[in-house]
Amino acid sequence: MDTQPKEIDQFLFFFVKGANEFDRPVTEITLSVHGLLVTGQIIGAAFYAEQFSQGKGKESEQAYEQIRQDILAQQDLYIHLQNARVLLSRDFIPTESTVLWRGRLDAIDGFFWGRLV
């Protein structure tokens, strides 16, 4: 088994970096991740962290602040999607596209611009 870290696609990294800098959705994309197709809209790490903690109670504020800081500290290692869906066989999971998704950039096998319906 290969233990060397995979190289990150610099073209994809360019769009992730842009999403992190401008903190707004960048473009729709479909990713190939270990045989699965993940589709959604690229968002920045700060936007992801904000959406992730939205609607949580006051009692968990401190925990979510620590999670937010961790997400921001690792923002160049991950890609974040909103309205994400995973294609399994012939069905999308979840059936509604309101899910946030986070994946390691070095785990992406390939991608194409656009979203699967």
PDB file of C-alpha atoms in Angstrom:
ATOM      1  CA  MET A   1       0.000   0.000   0.000  1.00  0.00           C
ATOM      2  CA  ASP A   2       1.238   3.483  -0.879  1.00  0.00           C
ATOM      3  CA  THR A   3       1.911   5.530   2.255  1.00  0.00           C
ATOM      4  CA  GLN A   4       2.997   8.688   0.464  1.00  0.00           C
ATOM      5  CA  PRO A   5       0.502  11.560   0.762  1.00  0.00           C
ATOM      6  CA  LYS A   6      -1.369  12.253  -2.446  1.00  0.00           C
ATOM      7  CA  GLU A   7      -0.649  15.476  -4.206  1.00  0.00           C
ATOM      8  CA  ILE A   8      -3.389  18.095  -4.120  1.00  0.00           C
ATOM      9  CA  ASP A   9      -4.711  19.237  -7.498  1.00  0.00           C
ATOM     10  CA  GLN A  10      -3.510  22.853  -7.740  1.00  0.00           C
ATOM     11  CA  PHE A  11      -6.354  23.878 -10.042  1.00  0.00           C
ATOM     12  CA  LEU A  12      -8.937  22.661  -7.529  1.00  0.00           C
ATOM     13  CA  PHE A  13      -6.925  24.231  -4.691  1.00  0.00           C
ATOM     14  CA  PHE A  14      -7.119  27.593  -6.514  1.00  0.00           C
ATOM     15  CA  PHE A  15     -10.934  27.525  -6.265  1.00  0.00           C
ATOM     16  CA  VAL A  16     -10.902  26.373  -2.643  1.00  0.00           C
ATOM     17  CA  LYS A  17      -8.490  29.186  -1.779  1.00  0.00           C
ATOM     18  CA  GLY A  18     -10.771  31.667  -3.581  1.00  0.00           C
ATOM     19  CA  ALA A  19     -13.790  30.468  -1.621  1.00  0.00           C
ATOM     20  CA  ASN A  20     -11.824  30.848   1.617  1.00  0.00           C
ATOM     21  CA  GLU A  21     -10.673  34.359   0.727  1.00  0.00           C
ATOM     22  CA  PHE A  22     -13.976  35.722  -0.540  1.00  0.00           C
ATOM     23  CA  ASP A  23     -16.127  33.765   1.942  1.00  0.00           C
ATOM     24  CA  ARG A  24     -18.943  33.171  -0.507  1.00  0.00           C
ATOM     25  CA  PRO A  25     -20.014  30.253  -2.681  1.00  0.00           C
ATOM     26  CA  VAL A  26     -17.729  29.962  -5.691  1.00  0.00           C
ATOM     27  CA  THR A  27     -19.040  27.386  -8.146  1.00  0.00           C
ATOM     28  CA  GLU A  28     -20.870  24.107  -8.422  1.00  0.00           C
ATOM     29  CA  ILE A  29     -18.719  21.001  -8.645  1.00  0.00           C
ATOM     30  CA  THR A  30     -18.910  17.233  -8.635  1.00  0.00           C
ATOM     31  CA  LEU A  31     -16.082  15.359  -6.933  1.00  0.00           C
ATOM     32  CA  SER A  32     -14.966  11.765  -7.263  1.00  0.00           C
ATOM     33  CA  VAL A  33     -13.937  10.540  -3.823  1.00  0.00           C
ATOM     34  CA  HIS A  34     -12.892   6.894  -3.559  1.00  0.00           C
ATOM     35  CA  GLY A  35     -15.527   5.782  -6.053  1.00  0.00           C
ATOM     36  CA  LEU A  36     -18.342   7.995  -4.765  1.00  0.00           C
ATOM     37  CA  LEU A  37     -19.636  11.093  -6.504  1.00  0.00           C
ATOM     38  CA  VAL A  38     -20.193  14.093  -4.239  1.00  0.00           C
ATOM     39  CA  THR A  39     -21.888  17.121  -5.760  1.00  0.00           C
ATOM     40  CA  GLY A  40     -22.500  20.584  -4.336  1.00  0.00           C
ATOM     41  CA  GLN A  41     -21.368  24.191  -4.249  1.00  0.00           C
ATOM     42  CA  ILE A  42     -17.860  25.129  -3.051  1.00  0.00           C
ATOM     43  CA  ILE A  43     -17.954  27.404  -0.004  1.00  0.00           C
ATOM     44  CA  GLY A  44     -15.242  28.869   2.198  1.00  0.00           C
ATOM     45  CA  ALA A  45     -14.197  27.409   5.535  1.00  0.00           C
ATOM     46  CA  ALA A  46     -15.529  30.412   7.492  1.00  0.00           C
ATOM     47  CA  PHE A  47     -18.939  30.147   5.815  1.00  0.00           C
ATOM     48  CA  TYR A  48     -18.948  26.388   6.462  1.00  0.00           C
ATOM     49  CA  ALA A  49     -18.091  26.923  10.150  1.00  0.00           C
ATOM     50  CA  GLU A  50     -20.798  29.582  10.484  1.00  0.00           C
ATOM     51  CA  GLN A  51     -23.449  27.370   8.868  1.00  0.00           C
ATOM     52  CA  PHE A  52     -22.284  24.349  10.865  1.00  0.00           C
ATOM     53  CA  SER A  53     -22.888  26.090  14.183  1.00  0.00           C
ATOM     54  CA  GLN A  54     -26.048  27.950  13.155  1.00  0.00           C
ATOM     55  CA  GLY A  55     -29.061  27.235  15.305  1.00  0.00           C
ATOM     56  CA  LYS A  56     -27.110  25.644  18.135  1.00  0.00           C
ATOM     57  CA  GLY A  57     -28.010  26.623  21.686  1.00  0.00           C
ATOM     58  CA  LYS A  58     -26.181  29.070  23.943  1.00  0.00           C
ATOM     59  CA  GLU A  59     -24.853  26.208  26.069  1.00  0.00           C
ATOM     60  CA  SER A  60     -22.767  24.856  23.191  1.00  0.00           C
ATOM     61  CA  GLU A  61     -21.366  28.198  22.005  1.00  0.00           C
ATOM     62  CA  GLN A  62     -17.917  27.624  23.486  1.00  0.00           C
ATOM     63  CA  ALA A  63     -17.586  24.163  21.935  1.00  0.00           C
ATOM     64  CA  TYR A  64     -18.631  25.449  18.518  1.00  0.00           C
ATOM     65  CA  GLU A  65     -16.188  28.343  18.777  1.00  0.00           C
ATOM     66  CA  GLN A  66     -13.365  25.830  19.267  1.00  0.00           C
ATOM     67  CA  ILE A  67     -14.618  23.794  16.288  1.00  0.00           C
ATOM     68  CA  ARG A  68     -14.765  26.985  14.188  1.00  0.00           C
ATOM     69  CA  GLN A  69     -11.166  27.823  15.075  1.00  0.00           C
ATOM     70  CA  ASP A  70     -10.060  24.294  14.156  1.00  0.00           C
ATOM     71  CA  ILE A  71     -11.890  24.485  10.818  1.00  0.00           C
ATOM     72  CA  LEU A  72     -10.250  27.826   9.990  1.00  0.00           C
ATOM     73  CA  ALA A  73      -6.796  26.588  11.025  1.00  0.00           C
ATOM     74  CA  GLN A  74      -7.085  23.698   8.539  1.00  0.00           C
ATOM     75  CA  GLN A  75      -8.876  25.553   5.739  1.00  0.00           C
ATOM     76  CA  ASP A  76      -6.226  24.859   3.102  1.00  0.00           C
ATOM     77  CA  LEU A  77      -6.429  21.089   3.661  1.00  0.00           C
ATOM     78  CA  TYR A  78     -10.176  20.677   3.088  1.00  0.00           C
ATOM     79  CA  ILE A  79     -12.846  21.449   0.543  1.00  0.00           C
ATOM     80  CA  HIS A  80     -16.256  22.514   1.862  1.00  0.00           C
ATOM     81  CA  LEU A  81     -19.546  22.146   0.022  1.00  0.00           C
ATOM     82  CA  GLN A  82     -23.051  23.358   0.703  1.00  0.00           C
ATOM     83  CA  ASN A  83     -26.190  21.708  -0.672  1.00  0.00           C
ATOM     84  CA  ALA A  84     -24.101  18.562  -0.952  1.00  0.00           C
ATOM     85  CA  ARG A  85     -25.378  15.223  -2.129  1.00  0.00           C
ATOM     86  CA  VAL A  86     -23.701  11.866  -2.539  1.00  0.00           C
ATOM     87  CA  LEU A  87     -24.656   9.605  -5.433  1.00  0.00           C
ATOM     88  CA  LEU A  88     -25.012   5.989  -4.336  1.00  0.00           C
ATOM     89  CA  SER A  89     -25.964   3.615  -7.127  1.00  0.00           C
ATOM     90  CA  ARG A  90     -28.901   5.452  -8.701  1.00  0.00           C
ATOM     91  CA  ASP A  91     -30.011   7.500  -5.700  1.00  0.00           C
ATOM     92  CA  PHE A  92     -28.801  10.664  -4.035  1.00  0.00           C
ATOM     93  CA  ILE A  93     -28.213  10.763  -0.310  1.00  0.00           C
ATOM     94  CA  PRO A  94     -29.700  12.885   1.170  1.00  0.00           C
ATOM     95  CA  THR A  95     -32.708  13.345  -1.062  1.00  0.00           C
ATOM     96  CA  GLU A  96     -32.853  17.056  -0.222  1.00  0.00           C
ATOM     97  CA  SER A  97     -29.819  19.208  -0.924  1.00  0.00           C
ATOM     98  CA  THR A  98     -29.342  21.170   2.283  1.00  0.00           C
ATOM     99  CA  VAL A  99     -26.339  19.318   3.680  1.00  0.00           C
ATOM    100  CA  LEU A 100     -22.881  20.681   4.428  1.00  0.00           C
ATOM    101  CA  TRP A 101     -19.972  18.441   3.414  1.00  0.00           C
ATOM    102  CA  ARG A 102     -16.265  18.566   4.224  1.00  0.00           C
ATOM    103  CA  GLY A 103     -13.578  16.460   2.599  1.00  0.00           C
ATOM    104  CA  ARG A 104      -9.802  16.332   2.536  1.00  0.00           C
ATOM    105  CA  LEU A 105      -8.344  17.794  -0.651  1.00  0.00           C
ATOM    106  CA  ASP A 106      -5.817  14.975  -0.844  1.00  0.00           C
ATOM    107  CA  ALA A 107      -8.683  12.446  -0.961  1.00  0.00           C
ATOM    108  CA  ILE A 108     -10.199  13.863  -4.167  1.00  0.00           C
ATOM    109  CA  ASP A 109      -9.574  11.513  -7.112  1.00  0.00           C
ATOM    110  CA  GLY A 110     -11.087  13.784  -9.758  1.00  0.00           C
ATOM    111  CA  PHE A 111     -13.712  16.438 -10.382  1.00  0.00           C
ATOM    112  CA  PHE A 112     -15.781  18.217 -12.986  1.00  0.00           C
ATOM    113  CA  TRP A 113     -17.512  21.566 -12.975  1.00  0.00           C
ATOM    114  CA  GLY A 114     -21.244  21.452 -12.559  1.00  0.00           C
ATOM    115  CA  ARG A 115     -23.652  19.646 -10.368  1.00  0.00           C
ATOM    116  CA  LEU A 116     -25.417  16.345 -10.769  1.00  0.00           C
ATOM    117  CA  VAL A 117     -29.159  16.832 -10.572  1.00  0.00           C
TER     118      VAL A 117
END
